[in-house]
Amino acid sequence: MAKKAKPSVDKIVKKVNKEFEKTSSQIEGLISDALRQFDSLQSQIEEPVRKLLKEVNELREREMKRFHEEFDRRLTELQEFQKTVLERLGIAAREAESEVKSVAEQAKAAVPTGTKPAPKAAAKPKTGTRSATAAKTGKKPLDKGDLTRVKGIGPATAKKMKAAGITSIDQIANPSAEDREKLKAFKSLKGYSQLSAEAKKLL
């Protein structure tokens, strides 16, 4: 019985080995097919990707070229504008300089040669001997309306005199008949008799 079982085991082992080899061959075949399909798929994917990358590079190059051309054009326009402005400024400066020279030459030609510029006219002194003297000596001119300058007349009296119509030192120094009548209202003033003489000293 044992001898008969041995061949059966060997037969089974051989059959298993055969099936295993067959299965291995099938697996290898499947792997080979998968690899072939992967290579085919990779080539199919790579081609569009390469094409897309090529188009992207071409587009980038075109845009960069366009950008540089536009930049160069704008830069050229800016340089031309700057040149135009500088030229106009130069023309304006030359014209202004020429005009100044022309005016200077005309002014020079208007003055006869050998003549001296006319001296400045001396300031006219105010009427009255004292005003002329004050102008010469540099003193402040006499304010004839300031009655307090007359010795014996204070601010209160001066105010009353102006209210009465005596508004100038001249009216006290050289009073008219009307002014004398007005001044009579101040007879009670101390030194009244000397007011006219004191006023004349100021003129």
Short mmCIF file of C-alpha atoms in Angstrom, two decimals:
data_model
loop_
_atom_site.label_atom_id
_atom_site.label_comp_id
_atom_site.label_asym_id
_atom_site.label_seq_id
_atom_site.Cartn_x
_atom_site.Cartn_y
_atom_site.Cartn_z
CA MET A 1 0.00 0.00 0.00
CA ALA A 2 2.89 2.34 0.92
CA LYS A 3 4.67 1.62 -2.38
CA LYS A 4 1.53 2.45 -4.35
CA ALA A 5 1.04 5.79 -2.50
CA LYS A 6 4.50 7.11 -3.35
CA PRO A 7 3.93 7.37 -7.10
CA SER A 8 0.71 9.18 -6.48
CA VAL A 9 2.49 11.80 -4.36
CA ASP A 10 5.14 12.32 -7.00
CA LYS A 11 2.47 12.66 -9.60
CA ILE A 12 0.70 15.26 -7.51
CA VAL A 13 3.93 17.19 -6.91
CA LYS A 14 4.70 17.19 -10.61
CA LYS A 15 1.20 18.36 -11.39
CA VAL A 16 1.48 21.16 -8.78
CA ASN A 17 4.88 22.20 -10.15
CA LYS A 18 3.46 22.26 -13.64
CA GLU A 19 0.49 24.40 -12.55
CA PHE A 20 2.85 26.69 -10.64
CA GLU A 21 5.04 27.16 -13.71
CA LYS A 22 1.97 27.79 -15.79
CA THR A 23 0.70 30.32 -13.28
CA SER A 24 4.13 31.97 -13.08
CA SER A 25 4.21 32.25 -16.86
CA GLN A 26 0.76 33.81 -16.86
CA ILE A 27 1.82 36.24 -14.12
CA GLU A 28 4.96 37.17 -16.04
CA GLY A 29 2.86 37.63 -19.15
CA LEU A 30 0.46 39.87 -17.29
CA ILE A 31 3.37 41.88 -15.83
CA SER A 32 4.92 42.22 -19.29
CA ASP A 33 1.58 43.39 -20.73
CA ALA A 34 1.19 45.87 -17.87
CA LEU A 35 4.68 47.23 -18.45
CA ARG A 36 4.02 47.56 -22.17
CA GLN A 37 0.76 49.35 -21.47
CA PHE A 38 2.51 51.62 -18.93
CA ASP A 39 5.23 52.48 -21.45
CA SER A 40 2.58 53.20 -24.06
CA LEU A 41 0.58 55.29 -21.61
CA GLN A 42 3.72 57.15 -20.51
CA SER A 43 4.61 58.00 -24.09
CA GLN A 44 1.03 59.14 -24.68
CA ILE A 45 1.20 61.41 -21.60
CA GLU A 46 4.72 62.68 -22.23
CA GLU A 47 3.97 63.87 -25.73
CA PRO A 48 1.15 66.30 -24.72
CA VAL A 49 3.17 67.41 -21.70
CA ARG A 50 6.20 68.11 -23.86
CA LYS A 51 4.00 69.92 -26.34
CA LEU A 52 2.39 71.96 -23.57
CA LEU A 53 5.77 72.86 -22.07
CA LYS A 54 7.00 73.89 -25.49
CA GLU A 55 3.98 76.13 -26.00
CA VAL A 56 4.44 77.66 -22.55
CA ASN A 57 8.08 78.42 -23.30
CA GLU A 58 7.19 79.93 -26.65
CA LEU A 59 4.49 82.05 -25.07
CA ARG A 60 6.88 83.21 -22.34
CA GLU A 61 9.51 84.11 -24.92
CA ARG A 62 6.95 86.03 -27.00
CA GLU A 63 5.68 87.93 -23.96
CA MET A 64 9.20 88.73 -22.77
CA LYS A 65 10.11 89.94 -26.25
CA ARG A 66 6.95 92.06 -26.42
CA PHE A 67 7.64 93.46 -22.95
CA HIS A 68 11.21 94.43 -23.86
CA GLU A 69 10.07 96.01 -27.11
CA GLU A 70 7.37 98.01 -25.29
CA PHE A 71 9.85 99.02 -22.58
CA ASP A 72 12.40 100.16 -25.19
CA ARG A 73 9.69 102.11 -27.03
CA ARG A 74 8.53 103.89 -23.86
CA LEU A 75 12.11 104.62 -22.85
CA THR A 76 12.80 106.11 -26.27
CA GLU A 77 9.67 108.28 -26.01
CA LEU A 78 10.72 109.46 -22.56
CA GLN A 79 14.21 110.34 -23.79
CA GLU A 80 12.76 112.25 -26.73
CA PHE A 81 10.37 114.13 -24.45
CA GLN A 82 13.21 114.99 -22.08
CA LYS A 83 15.31 116.20 -24.99
CA THR A 84 12.42 118.34 -26.29
CA VAL A 85 11.86 119.91 -22.86
CA LEU A 86 15.55 120.68 -22.45
CA GLU A 87 15.70 122.18 -25.92
CA ARG A 88 12.67 124.38 -25.20
CA LEU A 89 14.14 125.48 -21.89
CA GLY A 90 17.40 126.28 -23.62
CA ILE A 91 15.58 128.32 -26.28
CA ALA A 92 13.58 130.16 -23.61
CA ALA A 93 16.74 130.90 -21.62
CA ARG A 94 18.54 132.15 -24.73
CA GLU A 95 15.56 134.32 -25.69
CA ALA A 96 15.35 135.80 -22.19
CA GLU A 97 19.09 136.48 -22.16
CA SER A 98 18.87 138.08 -25.60
CA GLU A 99 15.95 140.24 -24.49
CA VAL A 100 17.82 141.39 -21.36
CA LYS A 101 20.86 142.29 -23.43
CA SER A 102 18.67 144.17 -25.91
CA VAL A 103 16.98 146.20 -23.15
CA ALA A 104 20.35 146.95 -21.54
CA GLU A 105 21.77 148.13 -24.88
CA GLN A 106 18.70 150.32 -25.52
CA ALA A 107 18.99 151.85 -22.05
CA LYS A 108 22.69 152.45 -22.57
CA ALA A 109 22.06 154.08 -25.95
CA ALA A 110 19.39 156.34 -24.44
CA VAL A 111 21.94 157.97 -22.06
CA PRO A 112 24.22 160.43 -23.94
CA THR A 113 27.91 159.69 -23.50
CA GLY A 114 29.86 161.94 -21.13
CA THR A 115 26.81 162.90 -19.09
CA LYS A 116 26.42 162.14 -15.44
CA PRO A 117 23.19 160.86 -13.98
CA ALA A 118 20.98 163.62 -12.64
CA PRO A 119 21.39 164.02 -8.89
CA LYS A 120 18.42 163.13 -6.76
CA ALA A 121 16.24 166.11 -5.96
CA ALA A 122 16.49 167.20 -2.38
CA ALA A 123 13.34 166.70 -0.38
CA LYS A 124 11.27 169.88 -0.30
CA PRO A 125 11.11 171.31 3.20
CA LYS A 126 7.72 172.14 4.59
CA THR A 127 6.64 175.74 4.45
CA GLY A 128 7.86 177.89 7.29
CA THR A 129 11.35 178.90 8.39
CA ARG A 130 11.39 176.52 11.36
CA SER A 131 10.39 173.54 9.17
CA ALA A 132 13.27 174.26 6.75
CA THR A 133 15.70 174.53 9.65
CA ALA A 134 14.36 171.30 11.13
CA ALA A 135 14.86 169.54 7.78
CA LYS A 136 18.49 170.74 7.65
CA THR A 137 19.29 169.84 11.23
CA GLY A 138 17.43 166.53 11.06
CA LYS A 139 14.98 167.49 13.80
CA LYS A 140 11.37 166.39 13.73
CA PRO A 141 9.18 168.94 11.87
CA LEU A 142 6.87 171.05 14.02
CA ASP A 143 3.33 169.79 14.36
CA LYS A 144 1.43 173.08 14.24
CA GLY A 145 -1.71 171.35 15.39
CA ASP A 146 -0.05 170.44 18.72
CA LEU A 147 -0.97 173.55 20.77
CA THR A 148 0.76 172.13 23.85
CA ARG A 149 4.09 173.01 22.20
CA VAL A 150 3.36 176.65 23.11
CA LYS A 151 4.65 177.48 26.58
CA GLY A 152 1.77 178.04 29.00
CA ILE A 153 -0.75 175.79 27.16
CA GLY A 154 -1.47 172.44 28.72
CA PRO A 155 -3.47 169.50 27.25
CA ALA A 156 -6.76 170.63 28.85
CA THR A 157 -6.36 174.22 27.60
CA ALA A 158 -5.33 172.98 24.13
CA LYS A 159 -8.50 170.88 23.98
CA LYS A 160 -10.65 173.90 24.92
CA MET A 161 -8.87 176.10 22.36
CA LYS A 162 -9.49 173.60 19.59
CA ALA A 163 -13.13 173.43 20.61
CA ALA A 164 -13.22 177.24 20.33
CA GLY A 165 -11.72 177.15 16.81
CA ILE A 166 -7.99 177.72 17.58
CA THR A 167 -6.51 174.65 15.94
CA SER A 168 -3.05 175.86 14.85
CA ILE A 169 -0.01 177.51 16.47
CA ASP A 170 -0.14 180.03 13.59
CA GLN A 171 -3.48 181.32 14.90
CA ILE A 172 -1.81 182.05 18.27
CA ALA A 173 1.39 183.56 16.85
CA ASN A 174 -0.33 185.72 14.21
CA PRO A 175 -3.99 185.85 15.18
CA SER A 176 -6.56 187.41 12.92
CA ALA A 177 -9.27 189.69 14.34
CA GLU A 178 -11.56 186.67 14.63
CA ASP A 179 -8.82 184.61 16.32
CA ARG A 180 -8.18 187.44 18.84
CA GLU A 181 -11.84 187.32 19.82
CA LYS A 182 -11.59 183.59 20.32
CA LEU A 183 -8.40 183.89 22.37
CA LYS A 184 -10.03 186.45 24.70
CA ALA A 185 -11.94 183.54 26.23
CA PHE A 186 -8.58 182.42 27.72
CA LYS A 187 -7.58 185.75 29.37
CA SER A 188 -7.61 184.14 32.79
CA LEU A 189 -4.85 181.74 31.62
CA LYS A 190 -1.49 182.35 33.36
CA GLY A 191 0.96 183.89 30.85
CA TYR A 192 -1.85 184.76 28.42
CA SER A 193 -0.07 187.98 27.36
CA GLN A 194 3.01 185.97 26.29
CA LEU A 195 1.18 183.28 24.30
CA SER A 196 1.66 185.03 20.96
CA ALA A 197 5.38 185.62 21.59
CA GLU A 198 5.92 182.01 22.71
CA ALA A 199 4.09 180.71 19.61
CA LYS A 200 6.24 182.86 17.31
CA LYS A 201 9.38 181.31 18.82
CA LEU A 202 8.22 177.94 17.51
CA LEU A 203 7.71 179.12 13.92
#
